[in-house]
Amino acid sequence: MNKTFGVIGGDRRQAALATLLAEEGRTVWTCGLPECPEAPDHALAADVVVLPLPLCREAGMLNCETAALPTGALFRRFRPDQLLLAGQVQPAQRLEAESCGLTLVDYFQREELTVANAAVTAEAAIQTAQERLDRTLLGMDCLVLGFGRIGRLLAYRLHGLGARVTAAARKPSDLAWIRAYGWRALATEDLRGHLDRFGAVFNTVPASILDRTLLAELSKDCLCVELASVQGMDLDAAEELGLPHVWARSLPGRLAPVSAAEAIRDTIVYILKERGDPM
């Protein structure tokens, strides 16, 4: 028997996911999604329930644009035999699910999804910058803070567009990789005195990196693009200093929802295959 799917809460990428699953012939019910039909009873009773990425945007509340829904109350409406999938599950929500006897799988812990998501984020970050710059990235000095998945892919794409890339990292191994790619490497703790030449700075680190003192070293037209969920740039200080800036959160869901949905769909397929469950 083909499994039924409930897609509950989230943004445009979850709406696109529901469409993709339906186009493949799956039985899909949605709830709490923009511009999607509401079928809460069916969605809550589905064999596989797909919850948002991230699961919560504020403590204890489902990431949902159409209603305020506590996760604890939501979990009490599911059955132990259902498979619940969610992204970036916090410990409190995992405990809530376990107390209800539920199986909650964090699909954002899967490497295939985090890499795909990083690729979408890197491309969308460049789109965000290009929309706000009055010149091309060709020949521009660009700084990427952090050399994780997003930072690495972003630096690679900026280089491909002809930007002069500098990447900053803490770990000596990351600095070695940056140099191996042919880019300039900066230790994160050694940024002071090296910031005045950049036309754009992209932060991927969810921890304080550029405070007011460091931001004051940037040229007045340097674009600051914050990609982390927790600000690594002091954007209030950037505003006071007159620096162009944008907090570009949730880029996959806003700018490339179909690509983001395809990556989630593929991950769901992998999870079900590994569990021995036919789609």
PDB file of C-alpha atoms in Angstrom:
ATOM      1  CA  MET A   1       0.000   0.000   0.000  1.00  0.00           C
ATOM      2  CA  ASN A   2       1.332   3.450  -0.907  1.00  0.00           C
ATOM      3  CA  LYS A   3       2.032   5.638   2.058  1.00  0.00           C
ATOM      4  CA  THR A   4       0.106   8.847   2.672  1.00  0.00           C
ATOM      5  CA  PHE A   5       1.963  12.069   3.435  1.00  0.00           C
ATOM      6  CA  GLY A   6       1.030  14.996   5.620  1.00  0.00           C
ATOM      7  CA  VAL A   7       2.983  18.234   5.164  1.00  0.00           C
ATOM      8  CA  ILE A   8       2.326  20.502   8.126  1.00  0.00           C
ATOM      9  CA  GLY A   9       3.668  24.035   8.614  1.00  0.00           C
ATOM     10  CA  GLY A  10       6.657  25.769   7.086  1.00  0.00           C
ATOM     11  CA  ASP A  11       7.249  28.121   4.194  1.00  0.00           C
ATOM     12  CA  ARG A  12       7.323  28.005   0.393  1.00  0.00           C
ATOM     13  CA  ARG A  13       9.721  25.056   0.312  1.00  0.00           C
ATOM     14  CA  GLN A  14       7.249  22.861   2.230  1.00  0.00           C
ATOM     15  CA  ALA A  15       4.471  24.011  -0.094  1.00  0.00           C
ATOM     16  CA  ALA A  16       6.671  23.063  -3.065  1.00  0.00           C
ATOM     17  CA  LEU A  17       7.453  19.719  -1.408  1.00  0.00           C
ATOM     18  CA  ALA A  18       3.735  18.922  -1.154  1.00  0.00           C
ATOM     19  CA  THR A  19       3.343  19.734  -4.844  1.00  0.00           C
ATOM     20  CA  LEU A  20       6.308  17.539  -5.816  1.00  0.00           C
ATOM     21  CA  LEU A  21       5.004  14.565  -3.839  1.00  0.00           C
ATOM     22  CA  ALA A  22       1.530  14.963  -5.325  1.00  0.00           C
ATOM     23  CA  GLU A  23       2.939  15.197  -8.861  1.00  0.00           C
ATOM     24  CA  GLU A  24       4.687  11.865  -8.256  1.00  0.00           C
ATOM     25  CA  GLY A  25       1.348  10.250  -7.488  1.00  0.00           C
ATOM     26  CA  ARG A  26       1.547  10.341  -3.687  1.00  0.00           C
ATOM     27  CA  THR A  27      -1.486  11.016  -1.549  1.00  0.00           C
ATOM     28  CA  VAL A  28      -0.616  14.306   0.150  1.00  0.00           C
ATOM     29  CA  TRP A  29      -2.541  16.353   2.691  1.00  0.00           C
ATOM     30  CA  THR A  30      -1.408  19.792   3.851  1.00  0.00           C
ATOM     31  CA  CYS A  31      -2.029  22.022   6.821  1.00  0.00           C
ATOM     32  CA  GLY A  32      -0.575  25.369   7.916  1.00  0.00           C
ATOM     33  CA  LEU A  33       1.016  26.157   4.558  1.00  0.00           C
ATOM     34  CA  PRO A  34       0.665  29.363   2.549  1.00  0.00           C
ATOM     35  CA  GLU A  35      -1.603  29.036  -0.500  1.00  0.00           C
ATOM     36  CA  CYS A  36      -2.261  25.328   0.126  1.00  0.00           C
ATOM     37  CA  PRO A  37      -5.582  23.625   0.913  1.00  0.00           C
ATOM     38  CA  GLU A  38      -6.234  22.946   4.573  1.00  0.00           C
ATOM     39  CA  ALA A  39      -6.892  19.312   5.470  1.00  0.00           C
ATOM     40  CA  PRO A  40      -5.694  19.128   9.077  1.00  0.00           C
ATOM     41  CA  ASP A  41      -7.416  15.878  10.077  1.00  0.00           C
ATOM     42  CA  HIS A  42      -6.003  14.001   7.064  1.00  0.00           C
ATOM     43  CA  ALA A  43      -2.540  15.586   7.413  1.00  0.00           C
ATOM     44  CA  LEU A  44      -2.356  14.686  11.095  1.00  0.00           C
ATOM     45  CA  ALA A  45      -3.334  11.084  10.367  1.00  0.00           C
ATOM     46  CA  ALA A  46      -0.916  10.476   7.452  1.00  0.00           C
ATOM     47  CA  ASP A  47       1.585   7.620   7.502  1.00  0.00           C
ATOM     48  CA  VAL A  48       4.502  10.040   7.058  1.00  0.00           C
ATOM     49  CA  VAL A  49       4.270  13.540   8.482  1.00  0.00           C
ATOM     50  CA  VAL A  50       6.751  16.134   7.245  1.00  0.00           C
ATOM     51  CA  LEU A  51       7.223  19.058   9.632  1.00  0.00           C
ATOM     52  CA  PRO A  52       9.134  22.270   8.822  1.00  0.00           C
ATOM     53  CA  LEU A  53      12.789  23.214   8.558  1.00  0.00           C
ATOM     54  CA  PRO A  54      13.419  24.559  11.129  1.00  0.00           C
ATOM     55  CA  LEU A  55      10.805  22.821  13.240  1.00  0.00           C
ATOM     56  CA  CYS A  56      10.438  25.898  15.458  1.00  0.00           C
ATOM     57  CA  ARG A  57      11.241  29.574  14.901  1.00  0.00           C
ATOM     58  CA  GLU A  58      10.484  30.501  18.487  1.00  0.00           C
ATOM     59  CA  ALA A  59      10.639  28.280  21.531  1.00  0.00           C
ATOM     60  CA  GLY A  60       7.927  25.659  21.632  1.00  0.00           C
ATOM     61  CA  MET A  61       6.004  26.973  18.624  1.00  0.00           C
ATOM     62  CA  LEU A  62       5.747  25.228  15.270  1.00  0.00           C
ATOM     63  CA  ASN A  63       7.297  27.145  12.371  1.00  0.00           C
ATOM     64  CA  CYS A  64       3.981  27.994  10.728  1.00  0.00           C
ATOM     65  CA  GLU A  65       2.906  31.119   8.838  1.00  0.00           C
ATOM     66  CA  THR A  66      -0.839  30.575   9.167  1.00  0.00           C
ATOM     67  CA  ALA A  67      -1.374  29.707  12.850  1.00  0.00           C
ATOM     68  CA  ALA A  68       0.262  29.739  16.284  1.00  0.00           C
ATOM     69  CA  LEU A  69       0.639  26.077  17.204  1.00  0.00           C
ATOM     70  CA  PRO A  70       2.577  24.752  20.230  1.00  0.00           C
ATOM     71  CA  THR A  71       4.580  21.662  19.342  1.00  0.00           C
ATOM     72  CA  GLY A  72       3.563  19.909  22.560  1.00  0.00           C
ATOM     73  CA  ALA A  73      -0.123  20.119  21.638  1.00  0.00           C
ATOM     74  CA  LEU A  74       0.655  19.069  18.072  1.00  0.00           C
ATOM     75  CA  PHE A  75       2.613  15.973  19.097  1.00  0.00           C
ATOM     76  CA  ARG A  76      -0.257  14.762  21.280  1.00  0.00           C
ATOM     77  CA  ARG A  77      -2.357  14.434  18.124  1.00  0.00           C
ATOM     78  CA  PHE A  78      -0.023  11.943  16.432  1.00  0.00           C
ATOM     79  CA  ARG A  79       0.176   8.138  16.760  1.00  0.00           C
ATOM     80  CA  PRO A  80       3.292   6.114  17.663  1.00  0.00           C
ATOM     81  CA  ASP A  81       3.094   4.168  14.382  1.00  0.00           C
ATOM     82  CA  GLN A  82       3.531   7.345  12.283  1.00  0.00           C
ATOM     83  CA  LEU A  83       6.907   8.487  11.003  1.00  0.00           C
ATOM     84  CA  LEU A  84       7.511  12.144  11.876  1.00  0.00           C
ATOM     85  CA  LEU A  85      10.186  14.051   9.956  1.00  0.00           C
ATOM     86  CA  ALA A  86      11.375  17.535  10.910  1.00  0.00           C
ATOM     87  CA  GLY A  87      14.404  19.775  10.442  1.00  0.00           C
ATOM     88  CA  GLN A  88      16.692  21.289  13.084  1.00  0.00           C
ATOM     89  CA  VAL A  89      14.898  19.648  15.995  1.00  0.00           C
ATOM     90  CA  GLN A  90      15.765  21.165  19.357  1.00  0.00           C
ATOM     91  CA  PRO A  91      16.224  18.970  22.464  1.00  0.00           C
ATOM     92  CA  ALA A  92      13.006  20.245  24.052  1.00  0.00           C
ATOM     93  CA  GLN A  93      10.922  19.181  21.056  1.00  0.00           C
ATOM     94  CA  ARG A  94      12.669  15.809  20.858  1.00  0.00           C
ATOM     95  CA  LEU A  95      11.734  15.200  24.498  1.00  0.00           C
ATOM     96  CA  GLU A  96       8.143  16.265  23.798  1.00  0.00           C
ATOM     97  CA  ALA A  97       7.918  13.737  20.984  1.00  0.00           C
ATOM     98  CA  GLU A  98       9.519  10.949  23.028  1.00  0.00           C
ATOM     99  CA  SER A  99       7.095  11.557  25.893  1.00  0.00           C
ATOM    100  CA  CYS A 100       4.276  10.860  23.414  1.00  0.00           C
ATOM    101  CA  GLY A 101       5.954   7.655  22.205  1.00  0.00           C
ATOM    102  CA  LEU A 102       6.674   9.139  18.774  1.00  0.00           C
ATOM    103  CA  THR A 103       9.519   8.535  16.329  1.00  0.00           C
ATOM    104  CA  LEU A 104      10.867  11.943  15.305  1.00  0.00           C
ATOM    105  CA  VAL A 105      13.635  11.951  12.693  1.00  0.00           C
ATOM    106  CA  ASP A 106      15.662  15.111  12.068  1.00  0.00           C
ATOM    107  CA  TYR A 107      16.136  15.156   8.300  1.00  0.00           C
ATOM    108  CA  PHE A 108      18.495  18.142   8.520  1.00  0.00           C
ATOM    109  CA  GLN A 109      21.091  15.944  10.212  1.00  0.00           C
ATOM    110  CA  ARG A 110      21.489  14.107   6.902  1.00  0.00           C
ATOM    111  CA  GLU A 111      24.642  15.098   5.035  1.00  0.00           C
ATOM    112  CA  GLU A 112      22.981  14.848   1.619  1.00  0.00           C
ATOM    113  CA  LEU A 113      20.447  17.494   2.662  1.00  0.00           C
ATOM    114  CA  THR A 114      22.823  19.840   4.464  1.00  0.00           C
ATOM    115  CA  VAL A 115      25.140  19.881   1.441  1.00  0.00           C
ATOM    116  CA  ALA A 116      22.274  20.491  -0.985  1.00  0.00           C
ATOM    117  CA  ASN A 117      20.891  23.198   1.294  1.00  0.00           C
ATOM    118  CA  ALA A 118      24.317  24.851   1.495  1.00  0.00           C
ATOM    119  CA  ALA A 119      24.571  24.914  -2.284  1.00  0.00           C
ATOM    120  CA  VAL A 120      21.175  26.588  -2.605  1.00  0.00           C
ATOM    121  CA  THR A 121      22.053  29.060   0.158  1.00  0.00           C
ATOM    122  CA  ALA A 122      25.364  29.995  -1.476  1.00  0.00           C
ATOM    123  CA  GLU A 123      23.721  30.716  -4.823  1.00  0.00           C
ATOM    124  CA  ALA A 124      20.880  32.631  -3.186  1.00  0.00           C
ATOM    125  CA  ALA A 125      23.383  34.667  -1.152  1.00  0.00           C
ATOM    126  CA  ILE A 126      25.041  35.816  -4.361  1.00  0.00           C
ATOM    127  CA  GLN A 127      21.650  36.719  -5.832  1.00  0.00           C
ATOM    128  CA  THR A 128      20.875  38.712  -2.685  1.00  0.00           C
ATOM    129  CA  ALA A 129      24.162  40.592  -2.976  1.00  0.00           C
ATOM    130  CA  GLN A 130      23.795  41.298  -6.695  1.00  0.00           C
ATOM    131  CA  GLU A 131      20.352  42.782  -6.122  1.00  0.00           C
ATOM    132  CA  ARG A 132      21.851  45.281  -3.677  1.00  0.00           C
ATOM    133  CA  LEU A 133      25.151  46.143  -5.367  1.00  0.00           C
ATOM    134  CA  ASP A 134      25.543  48.834  -8.022  1.00  0.00           C
ATOM    135  CA  ARG A 135      28.550  47.048  -9.568  1.00  0.00           C
ATOM    136  CA  THR A 136      29.481  43.549 -10.564  1.00  0.00           C
ATOM    137  CA  LEU A 137      31.281  40.979  -8.439  1.00  0.00           C
ATOM    138  CA  LEU A 138      33.930  40.682 -11.169  1.00  0.00           C
ATOM    139  CA  GLY A 139      37.152  42.038  -9.712  1.00  0.00           C
ATOM    140  CA  MET A 140      35.551  42.867  -6.352  1.00  0.00           C
ATOM    141  CA  ASP A 141      37.309  41.943  -3.120  1.00  0.00           C
ATOM    142  CA  CYS A 142      34.886  39.747  -1.184  1.00  0.00           C
ATOM    143  CA  LEU A 143      35.271  38.348   2.323  1.00  0.00           C
ATOM    144  CA  VAL A 144      33.589  35.128   3.436  1.00  0.00           C
ATOM    145  CA  LEU A 145      33.513  34.601   7.196  1.00  0.00           C
ATOM    146  CA  GLY A 146      33.458  30.921   8.097  1.00  0.00           C
ATOM    147  CA  PHE A 147      34.517  27.924   6.020  1.00  0.00           C
ATOM    148  CA  GLY A 148      31.871  25.340   6.704  1.00  0.00           C
ATOM    149  CA  ARG A 149      29.625  23.942   3.980  1.00  0.00           C
ATOM    150  CA  ILE A 150      28.015  27.279   3.089  1.00  0.00           C
ATOM    151  CA  GLY A 151      31.215  29.300   3.369  1.00  0.00           C
ATOM    152  CA  ARG A 152      33.168  26.882   1.203  1.00  0.00           C
ATOM    153  CA  LEU A 153      30.533  26.736  -1.540  1.00  0.00           C
ATOM    154  CA  LEU A 154      29.983  30.496  -1.423  1.00  0.00           C
ATOM    155  CA  ALA A 155      33.697  31.214  -1.802  1.00  0.00           C
ATOM    156  CA  TYR A 156      33.850  28.791  -4.738  1.00  0.00           C
ATOM    157  CA  ARG A 157      30.938  30.481  -6.507  1.00  0.00           C
ATOM    158  CA  LEU A 158      32.259  33.988  -5.883  1.00  0.00           C
ATOM    159  CA  HIS A 159      35.592  32.921  -7.349  1.00  0.00           C
ATOM    160  CA  GLY A 160      33.772  31.562 -10.391  1.00  0.00           C
ATOM    161  CA  LEU A 161      32.230  34.987 -10.957  1.00  0.00           C
ATOM    162  CA  GLY A 162      35.633  36.621 -10.927  1.00  0.00           C
ATOM    163  CA  ALA A 163      35.617  38.018  -7.409  1.00  0.00           C
ATOM    164  CA  ARG A 164      38.874  38.235  -5.459  1.00  0.00           C
ATOM    165  CA  VAL A 165      38.052  35.942  -2.568  1.00  0.00           C
ATOM    166  CA  THR A 166      39.326  36.076   0.981  1.00  0.00           C
ATOM    167  CA  ALA A 167      37.975  33.540   3.482  1.00  0.00           C
ATOM    168  CA  ALA A 168      38.323  33.746   7.235  1.00  0.00           C
ATOM    169  CA  ALA A 169      38.350  30.746   9.566  1.00  0.00           C
ATOM    170  CA  ARG A 170      39.552  29.727  13.002  1.00  0.00           C
ATOM    171  CA  LYS A 171      40.914  26.218  12.413  1.00  0.00           C
ATOM    172  CA  PRO A 172      44.413  25.876  10.885  1.00  0.00           C
ATOM    173  CA  SER A 173      43.110  23.045   8.692  1.00  0.00           C
ATOM    174  CA  ASP A 174      40.452  25.343   7.188  1.00  0.00           C
ATOM    175  CA  LEU A 175      43.042  28.059   6.586  1.00  0.00           C
ATOM    176  CA  ALA A 176      45.203  25.489   4.805  1.00  0.00           C
ATOM    177  CA  TRP A 177      42.293  24.470   2.580  1.00  0.00           C
ATOM    178  CA  ILE A 178      41.535  28.109   1.764  1.00  0.00           C
ATOM    179  CA  ARG A 179      45.110  28.614   0.590  1.00  0.00           C
ATOM    180  CA  ALA A 180      44.999  25.323  -1.318  1.00  0.00           C
ATOM    181  CA  TYR A 181      42.031  26.614  -3.295  1.00  0.00           C
ATOM    182  CA  GLY A 182      44.101  29.649  -4.231  1.00  0.00           C
ATOM    183  CA  TRP A 183      42.238  32.167  -2.093  1.00  0.00           C
ATOM    184  CA  ARG A 184      43.564  34.503   0.541  1.00  0.00           C
ATOM    185  CA  ALA A 185      43.198  33.167   4.080  1.00  0.00           C
ATOM    186  CA  LEU A 186      42.629  35.228   7.207  1.00  0.00           C
ATOM    187  CA  ALA A 187      42.465  33.940  10.763  1.00  0.00           C
ATOM    188  CA  THR A 188      39.199  35.104  12.297  1.00  0.00           C
ATOM    189  CA  GLU A 189      40.991  36.606  15.271  1.00  0.00           C
ATOM    190  CA  ASP A 190      43.260  38.612  12.961  1.00  0.00           C
ATOM    191  CA  LEU A 191      40.653  40.584  10.990  1.00  0.00           C
ATOM    192  CA  ARG A 192      41.583  43.940  12.475  1.00  0.00           C
ATOM    193  CA  GLY A 193      43.459  46.114   9.995  1.00  0.00           C
ATOM    194  CA  HIS A 194      42.522  43.977   6.965  1.00  0.00           C
ATOM    195  CA  LEU A 195      38.946  45.035   6.217  1.00  0.00           C
ATOM    196  CA  ASP A 196      39.092  48.335   4.353  1.00  0.00           C
ATOM    197  CA  ARG A 197      39.404  46.911   0.831  1.00  0.00           C
ATOM    198  CA  PHE A 198      36.283  44.710   0.704  1.00  0.00           C
ATOM    199  CA  GLY A 199      33.246  45.542  -1.380  1.00  0.00           C
ATOM    200  CA  ALA A 200      31.118  42.776   0.149  1.00  0.00           C
ATOM    201  CA  VAL A 201      31.335  40.707   3.316  1.00  0.00           C
ATOM    202  CA  PHE A 202      29.333  37.493   3.821  1.00  0.00           C
ATOM    203  CA  ASN A 203      29.026  35.975   7.273  1.00  0.00           C
ATOM    204  CA  THR A 204      28.123  32.312   7.794  1.00  0.00           C
ATOM    205  CA  VAL A 205      29.165  32.008  11.458  1.00  0.00           C
ATOM    206  CA  PRO A 206      26.382  32.051  14.111  1.00  0.00           C
ATOM    207  CA  ALA A 207      28.575  33.795  16.678  1.00  0.00           C
ATOM    208  CA  SER A 208      29.839  37.333  17.135  1.00  0.00           C
ATOM    209  CA  ILE A 209      32.536  38.062  14.548  1.00  0.00           C
ATOM    210  CA  LEU A 210      32.202  41.647  13.310  1.00  0.00           C
ATOM    211  CA  ASP A 211      31.498  44.060  16.144  1.00  0.00           C
ATOM    212  CA  ARG A 212      31.140  47.809  15.784  1.00  0.00           C
ATOM    213  CA  THR A 213      34.889  48.407  15.929  1.00  0.00           C
ATOM    214  CA  LEU A 214      35.591  46.014  13.065  1.00  0.00           C
ATOM    215  CA  LEU A 215      32.599  47.200  11.034  1.00  0.00           C
ATOM    216  CA  ALA A 216      33.957  50.746  11.265  1.00  0.00           C
ATOM    217  CA  GLU A 217      37.004  49.596   9.290  1.00  0.00           C
ATOM    218  CA  LEU A 218      34.878  48.689   6.260  1.00  0.00           C
ATOM    219  CA  SER A 219      34.495  51.156   3.407  1.00  0.00           C
ATOM    220  CA  LYS A 220      31.226  53.097   3.567  1.00  0.00           C
ATOM    221  CA  ASP A 221      29.779  51.264   0.537  1.00  0.00           C
ATOM    222  CA  CYS A 222      30.755  47.733   1.609  1.00  0.00           C
ATOM    223  CA  LEU A 223      27.705  45.452   1.554  1.00  0.00           C
ATOM    224  CA  CYS A 224      27.289  43.298   4.665  1.00  0.00           C
ATOM    225  CA  VAL A 225      25.335  40.075   4.055  1.00  0.00           C
ATOM    226  CA  GLU A 226      24.425  38.154   7.202  1.00  0.00           C
ATOM    227  CA  LEU A 227      23.597  34.507   6.432  1.00  0.00           C
ATOM    228  CA  ALA A 228      23.684  33.004   9.926  1.00  0.00           C
ATOM    229  CA  SER A 229      20.538  32.415  11.963  1.00  0.00           C
ATOM    230  CA  VAL A 230      22.284  34.097  14.908  1.00  0.00           C
ATOM    231  CA  GLN A 231      23.922  37.346  13.868  1.00  0.00           C
ATOM    232  CA  GLY A 232      27.691  37.244  13.576  1.00  0.00           C
ATOM    233  CA  MET A 233      27.651  40.871  12.440  1.00  0.00           C
ATOM    234  CA  ASP A 234      26.351  43.668  14.632  1.00  0.00           C
ATOM    235  CA  LEU A 235      23.708  44.836  12.157  1.00  0.00           C
ATOM    236  CA  ASP A 236      22.484  47.571  14.515  1.00  0.00           C
ATOM    237  CA  ALA A 237      25.998  49.005  14.423  1.00  0.00           C
ATOM    238  CA  ALA A 238      26.074  48.591  10.651  1.00  0.00           C
ATOM    239  CA  GLU A 239      22.874  50.640  10.462  1.00  0.00           C
ATOM    240  CA  GLU A 240      24.353  53.372  12.643  1.00  0.00           C
ATOM    241  CA  LEU A 241      27.532  53.416  10.557  1.00  0.00           C
ATOM    242  CA  GLY A 242      25.528  53.755   7.350  1.00  0.00           C
ATOM    243  CA  LEU A 243      26.760  50.470   5.898  1.00  0.00           C
ATOM    244  CA  PRO A 244      24.457  48.713   3.423  1.00  0.00           C
ATOM    245  CA  HIS A 245      23.401  45.469   5.040  1.00  0.00           C
ATOM    246  CA  VAL A 246      20.880  42.631   4.907  1.00  0.00           C
ATOM    247  CA  TRP A 247      20.034  39.770   7.240  1.00  0.00           C
ATOM    248  CA  ALA A 248      19.442  37.090   4.613  1.00  0.00           C
ATOM    249  CA  ARG A 249      17.871  34.286   6.620  1.00  0.00           C
ATOM    250  CA  SER A 250      16.026  31.255   5.221  1.00  0.00           C
ATOM    251  CA  LEU A 251      17.215  31.931   1.678  1.00  0.00           C
ATOM    252  CA  PRO A 252      16.339  28.482   0.280  1.00  0.00           C
ATOM    253  CA  GLY A 253      12.726  28.849   1.339  1.00  0.00           C
ATOM    254  CA  ARG A 254      12.432  32.408   0.062  1.00  0.00           C
ATOM    255  CA  LEU A 255      14.434  32.428  -3.168  1.00  0.00           C
ATOM    256  CA  ALA A 256      14.707  28.806  -4.316  1.00  0.00           C
ATOM    257  CA  PRO A 257      11.820  26.885  -2.746  1.00  0.00           C
ATOM    258  CA  VAL A 258      11.545  24.266  -5.499  1.00  0.00           C
ATOM    259  CA  SER A 259      15.239  23.351  -5.375  1.00  0.00           C
ATOM    260  CA  ALA A 260      15.068  23.233  -1.575  1.00  0.00           C
ATOM    261  CA  ALA A 261      11.954  21.054  -1.772  1.00  0.00           C
ATOM    262  CA  GLU A 262      13.628  18.653  -4.213  1.00  0.00           C
ATOM    263  CA  ALA A 263      16.495  18.175  -1.763  1.00  0.00           C
ATOM    264  CA  ILE A 264      14.073  17.449   1.095  1.00  0.00           C
ATOM    265  CA  ARG A 265      12.067  15.056  -1.110  1.00  0.00           C
ATOM    266  CA  ASP A 266      15.218  13.135  -2.040  1.00  0.00           C
ATOM    267  CA  THR A 267      16.199  12.877   1.619  1.00  0.00           C
ATOM    268  CA  ILE A 268      12.769  11.544   2.559  1.00  0.00           C
ATOM    269  CA  VAL A 269      13.150   8.862  -0.118  1.00  0.00           C
ATOM    270  CA  TYR A 270      16.549   7.863   1.301  1.00  0.00           C
ATOM    271  CA  ILE A 271      15.180   7.707   4.852  1.00  0.00           C
ATOM    272  CA  LEU A 272      12.253   5.513   3.864  1.00  0.00           C
ATOM    273  CA  LYS A 273      14.475   3.177   1.815  1.00  0.00           C
ATOM    274  CA  GLU A 274      16.864   2.766   4.739  1.00  0.00           C
ATOM    275  CA  ARG A 275      13.908   1.913   7.001  1.00  0.00           C
ATOM    276  CA  GLY A 276      12.718  -0.661   4.476  1.00  0.00           C
ATOM    277  CA  ASP A 277       9.489   1.287   3.932  1.00  0.00           C
ATOM    278  CA  PRO A 278       8.215   1.520   0.346  1.00  0.00           C
ATOM    279  CA  MET A 279       7.086   4.933  -0.784  1.00  0.00           C
TER     280      MET A 279
END
